[in-house]
Coordinates of C-alpha atoms in Angstrom, one line a residue:
Chain R
M256 CA 0.0 0.0 0.0
T257 CA 1.3 3.4 -0.9
T258 CA -0.5 6.5 0.1
N259 CA 0.1 10.2 0.6
V260 CA 2.2 11.0 3.6
N261 CA 3.2 14.4 5.0
Y262 CA 6.6 15.2 6.4
K263 CA 7.0 17.9 9.2
I264 CA 10.0 19.1 11.1
F265 CA 9.1 18.5 14.8
G266 CA 11.5 20.4 17.1
D267 CA 15.3 20.6 16.8
T268 CA 16.1 17.1 15.9
S269 CA 12.9 15.1 14.8
I270 CA 10.7 14.6 11.8
L271 CA 7.0 13.7 12.1
V272 CA 5.5 11.7 9.3
E273 CA 1.7 11.7 9.0
W274 CA -0.8 9.6 7.1
Q275 CA -4.4 10.6 6.6
P276 CA -6.3 11.0 9.8
V277 CA -8.1 7.6 10.0
I278 CA -7.5 4.5 12.0
T279 CA -7.2 1.4 9.7
K280 CA -5.1 -1.7 9.7
G281 CA -3.9 -0.8 6.2
I282 CA -2.4 2.4 7.4
L283 CA -0.9 0.6 10.4
R284 CA 0.8 -1.9 8.2
D285 CA 2.1 1.0 6.0
V286 CA 3.4 2.9 9.1
L287 CA 5.2 -0.3 10.3
E288 CA 6.7 -1.2 6.9
F289 CA 8.0 2.4 6.6
R290 CA 9.5 2.1 10.1
S291 CA 11.2 -1.1 9.2
K292 CA 12.7 0.4 6.0
I293 CA 13.9 3.5 8.0
E294 CA 15.6 1.4 10.6
T295 CA 17.2 -0.8 7.9
F296 CA 18.6 2.3 6.1
Y297 CA 19.9 4.2 9.1
T298 CA 21.1 1.2 11.2
S299 CA 21.9 3.6 14.1
G300 CA 21.7 7.2 15.3
I301 CA 17.9 7.4 15.2
Q302 CA 14.9 6.1 17.0
V303 CA 11.5 5.6 15.5
T304 CA 8.2 5.8 17.5
T305 CA 4.9 5.0 15.9
A306 CA 1.2 5.7 16.6
Y307 CA -2.0 5.1 14.7
N308 CA -1.3 7.1 11.6
S309 CA 2.0 8.8 12.4
L310 CA 5.7 8.0 12.9
L311 CA 8.4 10.1 14.5
V312 CA 12.1 9.8 13.5
A313 CA 14.2 11.3 16.3
F314 CA 17.9 11.9 15.4
D315 CA 20.7 11.6 18.0
D316 CA 22.8 14.2 16.2
V317 CA 22.0 17.7 17.4
K318 CA 23.4 19.1 14.1
V319 CA 21.2 17.0 11.9
D320 CA 20.0 18.8 8.7
L321 CA 16.3 18.0 8.8
P322 CA 15.3 19.2 5.3
V323 CA 17.9 16.9 3.8
E324 CA 16.7 14.0 6.0
I325 CA 13.1 14.6 4.8
E326 CA 14.3 14.1 1.2
T327 CA 16.1 10.9 2.3
L328 CA 12.9 9.7 4.1
K329 CA 10.8 10.4 1.0
T330 CA 13.1 8.3 -1.1
I331 CA 13.1 5.4 1.4
Y332 CA 9.3 5.5 1.5
L333 CA 8.9 5.2 -2.2
H334 CA 11.4 2.4 -2.4
K335 CA 9.7 -1.0 -2.8
S336 CA 10.4 -3.1 0.2
K337 CA 11.9 -6.6 -0.3
L338 CA 11.6 -7.2 3.4
N339 CA 9.2 -9.7 4.8
V340 CA 7.9 -7.6 7.7
S341 CA 4.8 -9.7 8.4
N342 CA 6.2 -11.5 11.3
Y343 CA 3.2 -10.9 13.5
K344 CA 1.7 -12.8 16.4
L345 CA -1.7 -13.4 17.9
W346 CA -1.3 -13.5 21.7
K347 CA -3.8 -15.3 23.9
I348 CA -4.3 -13.3 27.1
P349 CA -5.9 -15.0 30.2
V350 CA -8.3 -12.8 32.1
C351 CA -10.2 -13.4 35.3
Y352 CA -13.6 -11.7 34.9
D353 CA -14.8 -12.7 38.5
D354 CA -16.7 -10.1 40.6
E355 CA -13.5 -9.5 42.6
F356 CA -11.8 -8.0 39.5
G357 CA -14.6 -7.1 37.1
I358 CA -16.0 -4.3 39.3
D359 CA -17.8 -2.5 36.5
L360 CA -19.1 -5.6 34.6
K361 CA -22.6 -5.5 36.2
E362 CA -23.0 -1.8 35.4
I363 CA -22.0 -2.4 31.7
A364 CA -24.4 -5.3 31.4
A365 CA -27.2 -3.3 32.8
E366 CA -26.4 -0.4 30.5
K367 CA -26.3 -2.7 27.5
N368 CA -29.5 -4.6 28.5
S369 CA -27.3 -7.7 28.4
S370 CA -25.9 -10.2 30.9
V371 CA -22.4 -10.3 32.4
D372 CA -21.8 -13.6 30.6
Q373 CA -22.7 -12.1 27.2
I374 CA -20.4 -9.2 27.8
I375 CA -17.6 -11.6 28.6
A376 CA -18.4 -13.8 25.6
L377 CA -18.2 -10.8 23.2
H378 CA -15.0 -9.4 24.8
T379 CA -13.2 -12.8 24.5
K380 CA -14.6 -13.6 21.0
T381 CA -13.0 -10.5 19.4
V382 CA -9.4 -10.3 18.0
Y383 CA -7.9 -6.9 18.8
T384 CA -5.1 -5.3 16.8
V385 CA -2.2 -3.8 18.6
Y386 CA -1.7 -0.3 17.1
F387 CA 1.1 1.0 19.4
V388 CA 2.3 1.3 23.0
G389 CA 1.7 4.6 24.8
F390 CA 0.0 6.5 27.7
L391 CA 1.9 4.3 30.3
P392 CA 4.9 2.0 29.9
G393 CA 3.5 -1.2 28.3
F394 CA 0.0 0.1 27.7
L395 CA -1.2 -1.4 24.4
Y396 CA -3.5 0.7 22.2
L397 CA -6.0 -1.9 20.9
G398 CA -8.3 -1.5 18.0
G399 CA -11.4 -3.6 17.2
L400 CA -13.7 -3.2 20.2
P401 CA -17.2 -4.2 19.1
K402 CA -19.7 -1.3 19.1
E403 CA -21.9 -3.4 21.5
L404 CA -19.1 -3.0 24.2
T405 CA -18.4 0.7 23.9
M406 CA -18.9 2.4 27.3
P407 CA -18.1 6.1 28.2
R408 CA -15.3 6.7 30.6
K409 CA -16.3 7.2 34.2
A410 CA -17.3 10.8 35.1
T411 CA -14.8 10.7 38.0
P412 CA -11.6 8.8 37.3
R413 CA -10.5 6.3 40.0
L414 CA -7.3 7.3 41.9
K415 CA -6.0 3.8 41.8
I416 CA -6.5 1.1 39.2
E417 CA -4.8 -2.3 39.9
K418 CA -1.9 -3.5 37.7
G419 CA -3.4 -6.0 35.2
A420 CA -6.8 -4.4 35.2
V421 CA -8.7 -5.1 31.9
A422 CA -10.9 -2.1 31.0
I423 CA -13.1 -0.4 28.5
G424 CA -13.0 3.3 27.9
G425 CA -15.1 4.8 25.1
N426 CA -14.5 2.7 22.0
Q427 CA -11.2 1.3 23.3
T428 CA -10.2 -1.7 25.5
G429 CA -6.9 -2.2 27.2
V430 CA -4.9 -3.6 30.1
Y431 CA -3.3 -1.4 32.7
P432 CA 0.3 -2.6 32.8
V433 CA 1.1 -0.8 36.0
E434 CA -1.0 0.6 38.8
S435 CA -2.4 4.0 37.7
P436 CA -5.2 6.4 38.2
G437 CA -7.7 6.0 35.4
G438 CA -11.3 6.6 34.2
W439 CA -12.0 3.4 32.3
N440 CA -14.6 0.8 33.3
I441 CA -12.9 -2.3 34.8
I442 CA -14.1 -5.7 33.6
G443 CA -11.4 -8.1 34.7
N444 CA -7.7 -8.6 35.5
S445 CA -4.9 -10.4 33.6
P446 CA -2.0 -12.0 35.5
L447 CA 0.4 -11.5 32.6
P448 CA 3.3 -9.0 32.8
F449 CA 2.6 -6.3 30.1
F450 CA 5.7 -4.3 31.1
D451 CA 8.8 -6.0 32.5
V452 CA 11.7 -3.7 33.1
T453 CA 14.1 -6.7 33.6
K454 CA 13.6 -7.7 29.9
D455 CA 15.6 -6.2 27.1
V456 CA 12.3 -6.0 25.2
P457 CA 9.9 -5.1 28.0
C458 CA 6.6 -5.7 26.2
F459 CA 5.8 -9.1 24.6
A460 CA 3.4 -7.7 22.1
K461 CA 4.4 -5.2 19.4
P462 CA 2.5 -3.0 17.0
G463 CA 0.9 -5.1 14.2
D464 CA 0.4 -8.1 16.5
A465 CA -3.1 -9.1 17.7
I466 CA -4.4 -10.2 21.0
Q467 CA -7.4 -12.2 22.1
F468 CA -8.6 -12.6 25.7
Y469 CA -9.8 -15.8 27.2
S470 CA -11.6 -16.2 30.5
V471 CA -10.0 -18.1 33.4
T472 CA -11.1 -19.0 36.9
K473 CA -9.6 -17.4 40.0
K474 CA -7.7 -20.7 40.6
K475 CA -6.2 -20.7 37.1
Y476 CA -5.5 -16.9 37.5
D477 CA -3.5 -17.6 40.7
D478 CA -1.7 -20.5 39.1
I479 CA -0.6 -18.4 36.1
K480 CA 0.5 -15.6 38.4
T481 CA 2.7 -18.0 40.4
L482 CA 4.3 -19.1 37.1
V483 CA 4.7 -15.5 35.9
N484 CA 6.4 -14.5 39.1
A485 CA 8.8 -17.4 38.7
D486 CA 9.4 -16.2 35.1
V487 CA 8.4 -19.6 33.7
F488 CA 5.0 -18.9 32.2
Q489 CA 4.9 -19.3 28.4
I490 CA 2.4 -16.9 26.9
E491 CA 0.4 -18.8 24.2
S492 CA 0.7 -17.3 20.7
E493 CA 0.3 -18.2 17.0
D494 CA 1.4 -16.6 13.8
Y495 CA -0.9 -13.9 12.7
N496 CA -1.5 -12.3 9.3
G497 CA -5.0 -10.9 9.7
Chain J
M67 CA 28.4 6.3 49.4
V68 CA 26.3 9.4 50.1
K69 CA 23.7 9.2 52.8
V70 CA 20.4 11.2 52.4
L71 CA 19.7 13.1 55.6
Q72 CA 16.9 15.2 54.2
T73 CA 15.4 14.7 50.7
G74 CA 14.4 18.2 49.8
F75 CA 11.0 18.8 48.1
F76 CA 11.6 16.6 45.0
T77 CA 15.0 15.2 44.4
S78 CA 15.9 12.4 42.0
V79 CA 18.9 10.8 40.3
Q80 CA 18.9 11.8 36.6
D81 CA 21.2 11.4 33.6
L82 CA 20.4 12.3 30.0
G83 CA 17.5 9.9 30.0
R84 CA 16.2 6.9 28.1
F85 CA 16.4 6.6 24.3
G86 CA 15.0 3.8 22.3
Y87 CA 12.3 2.8 24.8
Q88 CA 9.6 5.3 23.7
Q89 CA 8.1 2.5 21.5
Y90 CA 7.3 0.7 24.7
G91 CA 5.6 3.8 26.2
V92 CA 8.6 4.6 28.4
P93 CA 9.2 8.4 28.9
Y94 CA 12.5 10.0 28.1
A95 CA 13.0 11.3 31.7
G96 CA 16.5 12.7 32.3
V97 CA 17.7 16.1 33.7
M98 CA 15.2 18.9 33.1
D99 CA 18.0 21.5 32.7
E100 CA 20.6 19.7 30.5
R101 CA 22.8 22.8 30.4
A102 CA 23.3 22.9 34.2
A103 CA 24.0 19.2 34.4
L104 CA 26.5 19.4 31.6
I105 CA 28.4 22.2 33.2
A106 CA 28.7 20.3 36.5
N107 CA 29.9 17.1 34.8
L108 CA 32.3 19.1 32.5
L109 CA 33.9 20.8 35.5
L110 CA 34.5 17.4 37.2
G111 CA 35.9 15.8 34.1
N112 CA 33.0 13.4 34.0
T113 CA 31.2 12.2 30.9
K114 CA 28.1 14.1 29.9
N115 CA 25.8 11.2 30.7
N116 CA 27.1 10.7 34.3
A117 CA 24.1 10.7 36.7
V118 CA 23.6 13.8 38.9
L119 CA 21.1 14.6 41.6
E120 CA 18.4 17.0 40.5
F121 CA 16.5 18.9 43.2
T122 CA 13.5 21.1 43.0
M123 CA 12.6 24.2 45.0
T124 CA 14.5 23.1 48.1
G125 CA 17.8 21.3 48.3
P126 CA 18.6 18.0 50.1
K127 CA 20.9 17.5 53.0
L128 CA 23.6 14.9 52.3
Q129 CA 26.3 13.2 54.3
F130 CA 29.3 12.0 52.3
L131 CA 30.7 8.6 53.5
C132 CA 33.8 8.8 51.4
T133 CA 36.2 11.3 49.7
T134 CA 35.1 12.8 46.3
K135 CA 34.8 16.0 44.4
I136 CA 31.5 17.7 43.8
C137 CA 30.1 20.5 41.7
I138 CA 26.8 22.3 42.2
S139 CA 25.0 23.9 39.3
G140 CA 21.7 25.3 38.0
G141 CA 19.7 27.6 40.3
D142 CA 21.4 29.3 43.3
F143 CA 20.2 27.6 46.5
Q144 CA 23.1 28.9 48.7
P145 CA 25.0 25.6 49.0
K146 CA 27.0 25.0 52.2
L147 CA 29.6 22.4 53.1
N148 CA 29.7 21.8 56.8
S149 CA 27.7 25.1 57.2
I150 CA 30.3 27.1 55.2
P151 CA 29.0 28.7 52.0
I152 CA 30.4 27.3 48.8
N153 CA 29.9 28.5 45.2
N154 CA 27.9 27.1 42.3
N155 CA 29.9 25.9 39.3
S156 CA 33.1 25.2 41.3
V157 CA 34.8 22.0 42.0
I158 CA 34.8 21.3 45.7
V159 CA 36.7 18.5 47.5
V160 CA 34.6 16.6 49.9
K161 CA 35.8 14.3 52.7
E162 CA 34.3 11.6 54.7
D163 CA 31.5 12.8 57.0
D164 CA 31.2 16.2 55.3
I165 CA 27.7 17.5 55.1
L166 CA 26.3 19.3 52.1
S167 CA 23.2 21.5 52.7
F168 CA 21.3 24.3 51.0
G169 CA 19.7 27.5 52.1
A170 CA 16.8 29.4 50.5
K171 CA 16.4 29.7 46.8
K172 CA 18.0 32.8 45.3
S173 CA 17.6 32.1 41.6
G174 CA 16.2 29.4 39.3
F175 CA 13.9 26.5 40.4
R176 CA 16.2 23.4 40.0
G177 CA 19.6 22.7 41.2
Y178 CA 22.1 19.9 40.3
I179 CA 24.7 18.0 42.4
A180 CA 27.4 16.2 40.5
V181 CA 30.0 13.9 42.0
L182 CA 33.2 12.5 40.5
G183 CA 32.2 9.5 38.3
G184 CA 28.5 10.2 38.8
F185 CA 25.9 8.6 41.1
L186 CA 26.0 4.9 40.5
T187 CA 22.5 3.9 41.2
D188 CA 20.9 1.0 39.2
V189 CA 20.8 1.2 35.4
V190 CA 17.4 0.3 34.1
M191 CA 16.9 0.4 30.3
K192 CA 20.3 2.0 29.8
S193 CA 19.7 4.9 32.1
R194 CA 19.8 5.7 35.9
S195 CA 17.1 8.3 35.6
M196 CA 14.5 7.7 38.2
F197 CA 10.9 7.2 37.0
K198 CA 7.9 5.5 38.6
N199 CA 7.5 1.8 37.6
V200 CA 10.9 1.8 35.8
T201 CA 13.4 2.4 38.6
Q202 CA 12.9 1.2 42.2
H203 CA 12.4 4.7 43.5
Q204 CA 10.9 7.8 41.9
T205 CA 12.8 10.2 44.2
I206 CA 15.5 9.8 46.8
Q207 CA 14.4 8.6 50.2
K208 CA 15.6 9.6 53.7
N209 CA 18.4 7.4 54.9
L210 CA 18.9 6.0 51.4
L211 CA 22.6 5.3 50.5
L212 CA 23.5 6.5 47.1
P213 CA 26.6 4.7 45.7
I214 CA 29.4 6.8 44.3
K215 CA 33.0 6.1 43.5
N216 CA 35.4 6.4 46.5
A217 CA 38.2 8.6 45.2
V218 CA 41.0 7.3 47.4
T219 CA 43.6 9.8 46.1
I220 CA 42.4 13.2 45.2
E221 CA 45.1 15.2 43.4
K222 CA 46.1 18.5 45.0
Q223 CA 43.1 20.7 45.0
S224 CA 42.6 22.3 41.7
N225 CA 39.4 24.0 42.5
A226 CA 38.4 24.4 38.9
S227 CA 35.6 26.8 38.3
L228 CA 34.1 28.2 35.2
A229 CA 32.8 31.7 34.6
V230 CA 29.3 30.6 33.9
N231 CA 26.8 33.0 32.3
N232 CA 23.6 32.3 34.2
V233 CA 21.4 35.0 32.6
Y234 CA 19.3 32.1 31.2
L235 CA 17.9 31.7 34.7
E236 CA 16.1 35.0 34.2
E237 CA 15.3 34.6 30.5
K238 CA 11.6 35.1 29.6
I239 CA 11.8 34.3 25.9
I240 CA 10.9 30.7 25.1
T241 CA 12.0 29.8 21.5
A242 CA 9.9 27.3 19.7
H243 CA 9.2 25.7 16.3
K244 CA 5.7 25.5 14.9
G245 CA 4.0 22.4 16.1
P246 CA 2.3 19.9 13.8
E247 CA -1.1 21.5 14.4
F248 CA 0.0 25.2 14.6
H249 CA -1.5 25.9 11.2
K250 CA -5.0 24.9 12.5
L251 CA -5.0 27.9 14.7
T252 CA -6.6 31.1 13.2
I253 CA -4.2 34.0 12.5
Q254 CA -5.6 35.8 15.6
Q255 CA -5.0 32.7 17.8
Q256 CA -1.5 32.4 16.4
K257 CA -0.8 36.0 17.1
K258 CA -2.1 35.7 20.6
L259 CA 0.0 32.6 21.3
L260 CA 3.2 34.3 20.1
N261 CA 2.6 37.9 21.4
A262 CA 0.7 37.6 24.6
G263 CA 2.8 36.7 27.7
F264 CA 1.9 33.6 29.7
T265 CA 2.4 32.7 33.3
V266 CA 3.5 29.4 34.8
S267 CA 0.6 28.0 36.8
K268 CA 1.0 26.0 40.1
N269 CA 0.6 22.8 38.1
N270 CA 4.2 22.4 37.1
S271 CA 6.3 19.3 37.4
R272 CA 8.8 17.1 35.6
M273 CA 5.8 15.8 33.6
A274 CA 4.4 19.1 32.3
Y275 CA 4.1 22.8 32.9
Q276 CA 0.5 24.2 32.6
L277 CA 0.1 27.9 31.9
T278 CA -2.4 30.1 33.6
E279 CA -3.8 32.2 30.7
L280 CA -6.1 30.4 28.3
L281 CA -6.1 30.4 24.5
P282 CA -9.8 29.9 23.5
N283 CA -10.1 27.7 20.5
T284 CA -12.3 25.3 18.6
L285 CA -9.6 22.8 17.5
E286 CA -10.7 19.2 17.1
P287 CA -8.7 16.6 19.1
I288 CA -6.2 14.7 16.9
I289 CA -5.9 11.0 16.5
T290 CA -3.5 10.0 19.3
S291 CA 0.0 10.7 18.0
V292 CA 3.6 11.1 19.2
V293 CA 4.6 13.9 21.6
L294 CA 8.0 14.9 23.0
P295 CA 9.5 16.9 25.9
G296 CA 8.9 20.5 24.8
T297 CA 5.6 19.8 23.0
V298 CA 3.0 22.5 23.7
Q299 CA -0.5 21.0 23.7
L300 CA -3.7 23.0 23.6
T301 CA -6.8 21.5 25.2
P302 CA -10.4 22.2 24.2
S303 CA -10.8 24.4 27.3
G304 CA -7.9 26.6 26.1
Q305 CA -5.3 25.3 28.5
L306 CA -1.7 25.3 27.3
I307 CA 0.3 22.4 28.5
I308 CA 4.1 22.3 27.9
L309 CA 5.3 18.7 28.2
M310 CA 8.5 18.1 30.0
K311 CA 11.0 15.2 30.4
D312 CA 8.7 12.8 32.2
C313 CA 5.8 13.2 29.8
Q314 CA 3.9 10.4 28.2
T315 CA 5.1 9.3 24.7
T316 CA 1.8 9.9 22.9
G317 CA -1.1 12.4 23.3
G318 CA -4.4 13.4 21.6
Y319 CA -4.4 17.2 22.1
P320 CA -3.3 19.4 19.2
R321 CA 0.4 20.3 19.3
V322 CA 0.7 24.0 18.6
L323 CA 4.4 24.5 19.3
Q324 CA 7.6 22.5 19.9
L325 CA 10.2 24.1 22.2
S326 CA 13.8 24.3 21.2
N327 CA 16.2 22.3 23.5
T328 CA 17.6 25.5 24.9
A329 CA 14.1 26.7 25.8
I330 CA 13.4 23.5 27.7
N331 CA 16.5 24.3 29.9
I332 CA 15.1 27.8 30.5
L333 CA 11.6 26.6 31.3
A334 CA 13.1 24.0 33.7
Q335 CA 14.2 26.9 35.9
K336 CA 10.8 28.5 36.0
F337 CA 8.1 28.0 38.7
T338 CA 4.7 29.2 39.7
G339 CA 4.0 32.8 38.7
D340 CA 7.0 33.2 36.4
E341 CA 6.3 34.9 33.1
L342 CA 7.3 33.8 29.6
V343 CA 6.8 34.7 26.0
F344 CA 6.9 32.3 23.1
S345 CA 9.0 33.3 20.1
L346 CA 9.1 31.3 16.8
I347 CA 12.5 30.2 15.6

């Protein structure tokens, strides 16, 4: 996919690349393919950060000539990639939706004229796309929440949301990787480590990957947590090209 | 080792921050006033990425448990060694049991303490910069022992000092580039942003500085995109928020300006009630 992209100087040493302002998997793939080509070309001295429809190239060198680099980036973008960048995974994420964790589930079910079980069934049936990581270390921006599960953020944010909380805010769903204040509706908790500072790559999922939640009992949740704490839990995954 | 006797208002170990981890949502962190930290490290013969202590509004009280050299830089907080006044931007030899303390703030808002070889707290993701959920502590704690190199032999006191021009501590002009959404402002809004003065509100921290005066606008939110330290965001209510070193990696408010690196150093020394004027580069 080749599309119109805009290049803007952003501060002293960075270039912002923007696609049209829509959220689609096609644009995500284009952003990620461009990122891969940029990293291949420069090899070092830069870092690339991506979001839904944008990408930032930050240069280490304070004397970088940004207009020249924009021309370089344009050439890289138009160059056909021979790389196979579709090494994506679908991660299976255990979630305990018990009352103890899913403190807003009943309210959502009532709001949707549905049952808690139906809400869980819909939340676990869906495959979500990982667009990027932001907001908090290890917080995955996920796309694909069914319309039937959208739920406005709480009028008053909670001061403390537990690490691992699985939540719905507006048309988004996500997992709080660390304890944080937040206004999303809490529906469960995952025992997996979404941000691990001891790992060279602190997040197991990357942009372009997908995740699917599955429901586990409290017993199973505790068992997984024990294995996670011992650093021996293998997160289930399969190749993904959706 | 250096023992923390009093922490000061907000004191943390910082180097030049984390690079390459923003893709995992990890903030840059790092010293707010890079200029001040660089001067202190330079005078000590350190490398520029050696970790320093950054304090805010009030200085800490520290007891040295070994011999080293130190250099204080940034704002003037009337530093004292064993109750005797010492100068900023000077190399001072410190011996076992010496006590470093500070008085009232005379200029600036942040001060820096560098030691020979830097503070040797844990490296997490290639940086010692303290940040919540990344390093063990977010700030230094009372009675904490901060590891430093024990300089067994200190050569005859050189007492290097540098004539440092500190007028930037009083500078009001904040130079900036146009942000990605600058052109979405009307001409009148652009003029107001660049010509009207603004005041730092009481909401100022390592994460962001909010300004008191509003810039009424009807800009739509953007699709969440990348932000940087120095990004000036404009909220629907007209609030201007200047992101600083501990800011999130992405945001959804329109980005109207992007501060120069020099301007970030200047802003780092401002606090509640200080005035500033934006100027396009």
